[in-house]
C-alpha atoms as a printed R data frame, in Angstrom:
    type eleno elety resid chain resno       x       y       z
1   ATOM     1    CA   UNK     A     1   0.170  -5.670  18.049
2   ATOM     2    CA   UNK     A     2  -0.542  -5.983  14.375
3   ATOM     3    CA   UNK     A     3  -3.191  -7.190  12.590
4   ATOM     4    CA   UNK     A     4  -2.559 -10.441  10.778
5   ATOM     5    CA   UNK     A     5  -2.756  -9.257   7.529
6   ATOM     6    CA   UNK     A     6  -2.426 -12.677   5.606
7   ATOM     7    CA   UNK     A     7  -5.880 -14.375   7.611
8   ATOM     8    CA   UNK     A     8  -7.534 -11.341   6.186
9   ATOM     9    CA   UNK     A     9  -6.486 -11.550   2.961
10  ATOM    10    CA   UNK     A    10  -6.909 -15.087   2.732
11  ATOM    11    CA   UNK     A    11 -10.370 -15.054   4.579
12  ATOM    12    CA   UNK     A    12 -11.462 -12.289   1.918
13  ATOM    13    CA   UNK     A    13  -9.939 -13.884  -1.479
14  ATOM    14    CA   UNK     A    14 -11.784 -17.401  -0.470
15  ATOM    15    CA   UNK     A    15 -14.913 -15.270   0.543
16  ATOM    16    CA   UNK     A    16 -15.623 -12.606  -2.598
17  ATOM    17    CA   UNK     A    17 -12.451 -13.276  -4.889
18  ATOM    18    CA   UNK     A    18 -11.311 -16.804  -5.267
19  ATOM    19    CA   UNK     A    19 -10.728 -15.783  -9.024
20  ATOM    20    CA   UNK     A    20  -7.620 -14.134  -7.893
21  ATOM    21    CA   UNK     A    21  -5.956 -16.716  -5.620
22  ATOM    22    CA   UNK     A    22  -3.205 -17.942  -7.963
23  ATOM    23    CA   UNK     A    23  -2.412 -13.904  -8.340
24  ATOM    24    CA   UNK     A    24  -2.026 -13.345  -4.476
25  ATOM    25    CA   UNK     A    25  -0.274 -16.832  -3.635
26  ATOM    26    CA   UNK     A    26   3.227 -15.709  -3.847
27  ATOM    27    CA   UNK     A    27   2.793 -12.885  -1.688
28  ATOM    28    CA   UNK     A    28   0.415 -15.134   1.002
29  ATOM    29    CA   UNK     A    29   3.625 -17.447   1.594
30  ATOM    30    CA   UNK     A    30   5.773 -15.083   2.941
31  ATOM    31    CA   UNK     A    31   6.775 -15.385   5.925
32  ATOM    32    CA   UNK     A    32   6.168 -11.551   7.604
33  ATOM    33    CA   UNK     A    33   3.810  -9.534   5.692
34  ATOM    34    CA   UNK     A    34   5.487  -6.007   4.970
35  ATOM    35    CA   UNK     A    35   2.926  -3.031   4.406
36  ATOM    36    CA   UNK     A    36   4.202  -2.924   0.716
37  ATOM    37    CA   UNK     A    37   3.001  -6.357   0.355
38  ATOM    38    CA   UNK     A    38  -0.158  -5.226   2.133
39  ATOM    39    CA   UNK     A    39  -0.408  -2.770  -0.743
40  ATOM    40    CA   UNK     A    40   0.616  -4.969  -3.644
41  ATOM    41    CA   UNK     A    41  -2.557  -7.333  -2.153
42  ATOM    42    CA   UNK     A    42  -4.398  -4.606  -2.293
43  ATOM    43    CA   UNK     A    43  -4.033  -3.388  -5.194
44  ATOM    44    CA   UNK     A    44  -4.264  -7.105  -7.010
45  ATOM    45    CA   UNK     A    45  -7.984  -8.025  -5.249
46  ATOM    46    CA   UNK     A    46  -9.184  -4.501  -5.250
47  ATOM    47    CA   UNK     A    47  -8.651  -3.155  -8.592
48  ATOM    48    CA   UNK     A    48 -10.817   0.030  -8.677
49  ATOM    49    CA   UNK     A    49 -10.672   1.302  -5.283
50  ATOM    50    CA   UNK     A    50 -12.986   4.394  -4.413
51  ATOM    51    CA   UNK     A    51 -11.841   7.468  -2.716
52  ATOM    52    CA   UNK     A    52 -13.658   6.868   0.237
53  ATOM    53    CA   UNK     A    53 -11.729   3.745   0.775
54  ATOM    54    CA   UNK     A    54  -8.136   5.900   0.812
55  ATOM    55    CA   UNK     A    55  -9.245   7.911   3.500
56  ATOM    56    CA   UNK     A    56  -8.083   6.142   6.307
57  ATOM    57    CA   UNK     A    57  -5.175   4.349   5.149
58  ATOM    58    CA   UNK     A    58  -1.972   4.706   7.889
59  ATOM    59    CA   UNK     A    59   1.797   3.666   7.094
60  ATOM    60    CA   UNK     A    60   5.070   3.398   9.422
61  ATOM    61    CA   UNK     A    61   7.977   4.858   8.822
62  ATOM    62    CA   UNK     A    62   9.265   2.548   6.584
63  ATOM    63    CA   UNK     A    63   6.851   2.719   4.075
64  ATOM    64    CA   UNK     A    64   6.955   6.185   4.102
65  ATOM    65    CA   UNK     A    65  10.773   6.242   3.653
66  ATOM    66    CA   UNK     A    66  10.136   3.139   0.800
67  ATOM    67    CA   UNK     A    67   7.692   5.923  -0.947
68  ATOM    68    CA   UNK     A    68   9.926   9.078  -0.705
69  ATOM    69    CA   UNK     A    69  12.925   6.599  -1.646
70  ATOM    70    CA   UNK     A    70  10.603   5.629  -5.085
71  ATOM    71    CA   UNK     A    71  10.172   9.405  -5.589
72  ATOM    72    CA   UNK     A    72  13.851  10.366  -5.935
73  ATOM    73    CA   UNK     A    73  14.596   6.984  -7.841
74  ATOM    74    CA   UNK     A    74  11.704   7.657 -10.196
75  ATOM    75    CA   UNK     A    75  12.205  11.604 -10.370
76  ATOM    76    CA   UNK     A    76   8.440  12.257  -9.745
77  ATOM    77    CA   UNK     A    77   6.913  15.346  -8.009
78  ATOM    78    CA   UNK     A    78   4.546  15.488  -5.393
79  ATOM    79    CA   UNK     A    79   1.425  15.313  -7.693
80  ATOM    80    CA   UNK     A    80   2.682  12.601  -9.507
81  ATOM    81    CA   UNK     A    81   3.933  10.431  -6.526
82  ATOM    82    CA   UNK     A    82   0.768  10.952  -4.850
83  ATOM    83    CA   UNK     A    83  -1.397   9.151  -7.649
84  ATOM    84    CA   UNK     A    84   0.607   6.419  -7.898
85  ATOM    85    CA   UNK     A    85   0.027   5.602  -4.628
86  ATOM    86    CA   UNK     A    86  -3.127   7.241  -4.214
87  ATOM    87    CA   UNK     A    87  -2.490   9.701  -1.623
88  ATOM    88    CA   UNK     A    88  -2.592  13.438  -1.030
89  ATOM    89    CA   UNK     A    89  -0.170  15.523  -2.503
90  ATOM    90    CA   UNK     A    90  -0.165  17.295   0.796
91  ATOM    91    CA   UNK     A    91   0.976  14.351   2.623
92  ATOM    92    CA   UNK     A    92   3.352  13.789   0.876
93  ATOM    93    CA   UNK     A    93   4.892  17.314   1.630
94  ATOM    94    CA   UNK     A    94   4.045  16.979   5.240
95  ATOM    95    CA   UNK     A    95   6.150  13.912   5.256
96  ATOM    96    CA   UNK     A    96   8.899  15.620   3.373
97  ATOM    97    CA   UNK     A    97   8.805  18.603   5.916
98  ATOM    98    CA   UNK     A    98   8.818  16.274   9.224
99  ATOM    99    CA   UNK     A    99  11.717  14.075   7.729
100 ATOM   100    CA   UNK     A   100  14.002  16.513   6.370
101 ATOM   101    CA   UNK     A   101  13.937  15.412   2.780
């Protein structure tokens, strides 16, 4: 079972952000939350996350296909694709290693 992701977003933009309610909207009304839309929230109410809020971040395999995907598209190496999302650079070669890519 997952979490429902859009009563915690909602719950925290009326609580401590309901500056940026217009800028999450959009993303609140659809239907099934994806973890990239997780993310995108994220990134939008949180703006200057710490490191000690990465640390225990998790993602199914579709995200991690969707982020080795924007890697090839975008012609990035591991350093560089692991600061845009804010990740390790060493997960992102695990992830490369245990999916063949």
């Amino acid at each position: 079972m997952k979490p429902d992701y859009r009563k915690i977003y909602q719950d925290i933009i009326a609580l401590k952000y309901p500056e940026k309610e217009v800028r999450c909207r959009d993303i609140l009304q659809n239907e099934i939350l994806s973890l990239k839309d997780v993310m995108k929230l994220n990134s939008i109410i949180f703006e200057k996350l710490d490191i000690e809020n990465q640390k225990h971040k998790s993602y199914d395999k579709e995200m991690i296909f969707y982020i080795l995907d924007y890697q090839k598209k975008n012609n990035l190496n591991n350093i560089q694709l692991a600061a845009k999302f804010k990740m390790s650079r060493n997960t992102v070669t695990k992830w490369k290693k245990l999916f063949k890519i």
